[in-house]
């Protein structure tokens, strides 16, 4: 609002970048979800994709795999993997899927966490998340490593995207 006698002035830019602080991702890791709920959230993302793929192609046969380390593994070295053989994602789809607050789900009629479920679950499970995704016709896997501590140090949400070799016809996503 402008006060009495104040006039609007031209500004240098007409848009502001309101990307939140990278601390947000660490803070959302404080949301009280159990490990089981985090795994369920990640598996639910896979099931959503497999359901959509089977609606597009009635012959599609999907699978979700969850790998959990035994209690003998040092928790600092433990890896949890949730993977599916869905259609995989393009670079644009991957960016949207990883962006906190983004969701491909309808606002109503779904059980999502407003585009925050992936971020909450992965932040709750650890400080580093690696996402691999590829489509059947892609030449390589797209790989993104989300390191919450590094993002905070750099004060940036920018993360590198790497390409990794894949076998012909492979498709799906691994978190």
mmCIF file of C-alpha atoms in Angstrom:
data_model
loop_
_atom_site.group_PDB
_atom_site.id
_atom_site.type_symbol
_atom_site.label_atom_id
_atom_site.label_comp_id
_atom_site.label_asym_id
_atom_site.label_seq_id
_atom_site.Cartn_x
_atom_site.Cartn_y
_atom_site.Cartn_z
ATOM 1 C CA UNK A 1 0.000 0.000 0.000
ATOM 2 C CA UNK A 2 1.179 3.513 -0.588
ATOM 3 C CA UNK A 3 0.875 6.251 1.995
ATOM 4 C CA UNK A 4 -0.726 9.608 1.394
ATOM 5 C CA UNK A 5 1.304 11.646 -1.031
ATOM 6 C CA UNK A 6 3.409 8.629 -2.060
ATOM 7 C CA UNK A 7 3.641 7.873 -5.750
ATOM 8 C CA UNK A 8 4.407 4.660 -7.566
ATOM 9 C CA UNK A 9 7.867 4.610 -9.059
ATOM 10 C CA UNK A 10 9.387 2.413 -11.725
ATOM 11 C CA UNK A 11 11.480 -0.396 -10.366
ATOM 12 C CA UNK A 12 14.500 -2.118 -11.797
ATOM 13 C CA UNK A 13 12.748 -5.508 -12.256
ATOM 14 C CA UNK A 14 9.125 -6.490 -12.618
ATOM 15 C CA UNK A 15 9.477 -9.890 -10.904
ATOM 16 C CA UNK A 16 10.971 -11.200 -7.709
ATOM 17 C CA UNK A 17 12.462 -14.656 -7.225
ATOM 18 C CA UNK A 18 10.796 -15.986 -4.076
ATOM 19 C CA UNK A 19 12.566 -19.359 -3.994
ATOM 20 C CA UNK A 20 12.684 -20.200 -0.289
ATOM 21 C CA UNK A 21 15.892 -20.689 1.622
ATOM 22 C CA UNK A 22 17.448 -24.143 1.223
ATOM 23 C CA UNK A 23 16.999 -24.405 4.997
ATOM 24 C CA UNK A 24 13.345 -25.116 4.204
ATOM 25 C CA UNK A 25 14.181 -28.623 3.002
ATOM 26 C CA UNK A 26 16.000 -29.423 6.237
ATOM 27 C CA UNK A 27 13.170 -27.935 8.304
ATOM 28 C CA UNK A 28 10.520 -30.008 6.527
ATOM 29 C CA UNK A 29 12.563 -33.025 7.575
ATOM 30 C CA UNK A 30 11.369 -32.202 11.089
ATOM 31 C CA UNK A 31 7.784 -33.056 10.117
ATOM 32 C CA UNK A 32 6.881 -35.998 12.312
ATOM 33 C CA UNK A 33 6.614 -38.897 9.839
ATOM 34 C CA UNK A 34 7.805 -42.368 10.774
ATOM 35 C CA UNK A 35 10.159 -44.318 8.536
ATOM 36 C CA UNK A 36 7.193 -46.459 7.509
ATOM 37 C CA UNK A 37 5.174 -43.374 6.545
ATOM 38 C CA UNK A 38 8.141 -42.019 4.558
ATOM 39 C CA UNK A 39 8.480 -45.305 2.666
ATOM 40 C CA UNK A 40 4.724 -45.323 2.068
ATOM 41 C CA UNK A 41 4.910 -41.792 0.606
ATOM 42 C CA UNK A 42 7.699 -42.754 -1.796
ATOM 43 C CA UNK A 43 5.951 -46.007 -2.764
ATOM 44 C CA UNK A 44 2.696 -44.087 -3.273
ATOM 45 C CA UNK A 45 4.462 -41.847 -5.808
ATOM 46 C CA UNK A 46 5.516 -44.989 -7.690
ATOM 47 C CA UNK A 47 2.015 -46.467 -7.503
ATOM 48 C CA UNK A 48 0.542 -43.216 -8.868
ATOM 49 C CA UNK A 49 2.898 -43.460 -11.865
ATOM 50 C CA UNK A 50 2.202 -47.156 -12.454
ATOM 51 C CA UNK A 51 -1.541 -46.521 -12.305
ATOM 52 C CA UNK A 52 -1.255 -43.685 -14.847
ATOM 53 C CA UNK A 53 0.936 -45.837 -17.112
ATOM 54 C CA UNK A 54 -1.557 -48.719 -17.028
ATOM 55 C CA UNK A 55 -4.398 -46.329 -17.890
ATOM 56 C CA UNK A 56 -2.421 -45.194 -20.950
ATOM 57 C CA UNK A 57 -1.446 -48.757 -21.939
ATOM 58 C CA UNK A 58 -3.590 -51.692 -20.784
ATOM 59 C CA UNK A 59 -0.711 -54.111 -21.470
ATOM 60 C CA UNK A 60 1.664 -52.286 -19.104
ATOM 61 C CA UNK A 61 2.803 -54.387 -16.156
ATOM 62 C CA UNK A 62 4.388 -52.340 -13.388
ATOM 63 C CA UNK A 63 6.337 -53.169 -10.263
ATOM 64 C CA UNK A 64 7.568 -51.281 -7.196
ATOM 65 C CA UNK A 65 10.576 -52.496 -5.212
ATOM 66 C CA UNK A 66 11.591 -51.313 -1.747
ATOM 67 C CA UNK A 67 15.031 -52.187 -0.361
ATOM 68 C CA UNK A 68 15.625 -51.558 3.339
ATOM 69 C CA UNK A 69 18.956 -52.298 5.045
ATOM 70 C CA UNK A 70 19.180 -54.751 7.910
ATOM 71 C CA UNK A 71 19.820 -53.548 11.445
ATOM 72 C CA UNK A 72 23.462 -54.696 11.097
ATOM 73 C CA UNK A 73 24.221 -51.887 8.632
ATOM 74 C CA UNK A 74 25.747 -48.712 10.071
ATOM 75 C CA UNK A 75 22.912 -46.113 9.863
ATOM 76 C CA UNK A 76 25.365 -43.547 8.433
ATOM 77 C CA UNK A 77 26.062 -45.909 5.521
ATOM 78 C CA UNK A 78 22.539 -47.299 5.146
ATOM 79 C CA UNK A 79 20.670 -46.876 1.892
ATOM 80 C CA UNK A 80 16.950 -47.189 1.338
ATOM 81 C CA UNK A 81 15.862 -47.614 -2.275
ATOM 82 C CA UNK A 82 12.349 -47.275 -3.685
ATOM 83 C CA UNK A 83 12.215 -48.043 -7.396
ATOM 84 C CA UNK A 84 9.641 -48.656 -10.088
ATOM 85 C CA UNK A 85 9.562 -49.644 -13.730
ATOM 86 C CA UNK A 86 7.195 -46.845 -14.699
ATOM 87 C CA UNK A 87 7.612 -44.597 -17.703
ATOM 88 C CA UNK A 88 10.345 -42.489 -16.111
ATOM 89 C CA UNK A 89 10.532 -38.709 -16.338
ATOM 90 C CA UNK A 90 11.813 -36.096 -18.735
ATOM 91 C CA UNK A 91 14.129 -33.408 -17.372
ATOM 92 C CA UNK A 92 11.195 -30.983 -16.992
ATOM 93 C CA UNK A 93 9.074 -33.614 -15.216
ATOM 94 C CA UNK A 94 11.993 -34.447 -12.913
ATOM 95 C CA UNK A 95 12.515 -30.804 -11.985
ATOM 96 C CA UNK A 96 8.809 -30.414 -11.199
ATOM 97 C CA UNK A 97 8.739 -33.623 -9.164
ATOM 98 C CA UNK A 98 11.705 -32.537 -7.040
ATOM 99 C CA UNK A 99 10.587 -28.947 -6.464
ATOM 100 C CA UNK A 100 9.051 -28.505 -3.012
ATOM 101 C CA UNK A 101 5.409 -27.530 -3.332
ATOM 102 C CA UNK A 102 4.997 -28.815 -6.895
ATOM 103 C CA UNK A 103 2.537 -31.590 -7.554
ATOM 104 C CA UNK A 104 1.047 -33.176 -10.620
ATOM 105 C CA UNK A 105 -1.921 -34.297 -8.537
ATOM 106 C CA UNK A 106 -5.250 -32.549 -8.465
ATOM 107 C CA UNK A 107 -5.760 -30.313 -5.447
ATOM 108 C CA UNK A 108 -8.840 -32.295 -4.448
ATOM 109 C CA UNK A 109 -9.516 -36.023 -4.419
ATOM 110 C CA UNK A 110 -5.930 -37.141 -3.810
ATOM 111 C CA UNK A 111 -4.041 -38.004 -0.655
ATOM 112 C CA UNK A 112 -0.893 -36.035 -1.432
ATOM 113 C CA UNK A 113 0.940 -33.670 0.881
ATOM 114 C CA UNK A 114 0.555 -30.597 -1.367
ATOM 115 C CA UNK A 115 3.670 -31.415 -3.382
ATOM 116 C CA UNK A 116 5.741 -31.739 -0.219
ATOM 117 C CA UNK A 117 5.468 -35.494 0.390
ATOM 118 C CA UNK A 118 8.612 -36.448 -1.530
ATOM 119 C CA UNK A 119 10.627 -33.678 0.119
ATOM 120 C CA UNK A 120 9.354 -34.450 3.620
ATOM 121 C CA UNK A 121 9.924 -38.194 3.228
ATOM 122 C CA UNK A 122 13.432 -37.941 1.800
ATOM 123 C CA UNK A 123 14.537 -35.231 4.253
ATOM 124 C CA UNK A 124 13.204 -37.350 7.112
ATOM 125 C CA UNK A 125 15.102 -40.432 5.900
ATOM 126 C CA UNK A 126 18.490 -38.752 5.438
ATOM 127 C CA UNK A 127 20.549 -35.776 4.305
ATOM 128 C CA UNK A 128 21.372 -37.080 0.824
ATOM 129 C CA UNK A 129 18.841 -38.289 -1.733
ATOM 130 C CA UNK A 130 19.746 -39.603 -5.149
ATOM 131 C CA UNK A 131 17.090 -39.789 -7.853
ATOM 132 C CA UNK A 132 17.600 -41.789 -11.051
ATOM 133 C CA UNK A 133 15.019 -41.696 -13.831
ATOM 134 C CA UNK A 134 14.885 -42.728 -17.465
ATOM 135 C CA UNK A 135 12.312 -43.298 -20.178
ATOM 136 C CA UNK A 136 12.412 -46.280 -22.541
ATOM 137 C CA UNK A 137 13.670 -44.195 -25.490
ATOM 138 C CA UNK A 138 16.180 -42.095 -23.526
ATOM 139 C CA UNK A 139 19.907 -42.612 -24.098
ATOM 140 C CA UNK A 140 20.842 -42.351 -20.408
ATOM 141 C CA UNK A 141 19.581 -42.177 -16.857
ATOM 142 C CA UNK A 142 19.123 -38.655 -15.461
ATOM 143 C CA UNK A 143 20.670 -38.559 -11.989
ATOM 144 C CA UNK A 144 20.182 -35.818 -9.402
ATOM 145 C CA UNK A 145 21.795 -35.821 -5.967
ATOM 146 C CA UNK A 146 20.053 -33.699 -3.361
ATOM 147 C CA UNK A 147 22.462 -33.015 -0.490
ATOM 148 C CA UNK A 148 20.590 -30.925 2.074
ATOM 149 C CA UNK A 149 23.692 -29.849 3.980
ATOM 150 C CA UNK A 150 25.478 -28.791 0.786
ATOM 151 C CA UNK A 151 22.421 -26.861 -0.389
ATOM 152 C CA UNK A 152 22.347 -24.990 2.908
ATOM 153 C CA UNK A 153 26.079 -24.209 2.682
ATOM 154 C CA UNK A 154 25.685 -22.960 -0.900
ATOM 155 C CA UNK A 155 22.401 -21.198 -0.063
ATOM 156 C CA UNK A 156 21.033 -22.506 -3.338
ATOM 157 C CA UNK A 157 18.375 -24.872 -4.629
ATOM 158 C CA UNK A 158 20.397 -25.477 -7.820
ATOM 159 C CA UNK A 159 21.591 -29.062 -8.070
ATOM 160 C CA UNK A 160 23.540 -30.675 -10.907
ATOM 161 C CA UNK A 161 21.971 -33.210 -13.256
ATOM 162 C CA UNK A 162 24.222 -36.033 -14.415
ATOM 163 C CA UNK A 163 23.745 -38.593 -17.179
ATOM 164 C CA UNK A 164 24.540 -42.242 -16.451
ATOM 165 C CA UNK A 165 24.746 -45.151 -18.869
ATOM 166 C CA UNK A 166 21.697 -47.362 -19.205
ATOM 167 C CA UNK A 167 20.717 -50.548 -20.940
ATOM 168 C CA UNK A 168 18.428 -50.257 -23.993
ATOM 169 C CA UNK A 169 14.755 -50.269 -23.061
ATOM 170 C CA UNK A 170 15.299 -49.587 -19.343
ATOM 171 C CA UNK A 171 12.740 -47.226 -17.855
ATOM 172 C CA UNK A 172 11.568 -46.136 -14.449
ATOM 173 C CA UNK A 173 12.633 -44.191 -11.398
ATOM 174 C CA UNK A 174 14.838 -45.018 -8.388
ATOM 175 C CA UNK A 175 15.018 -42.930 -5.212
#
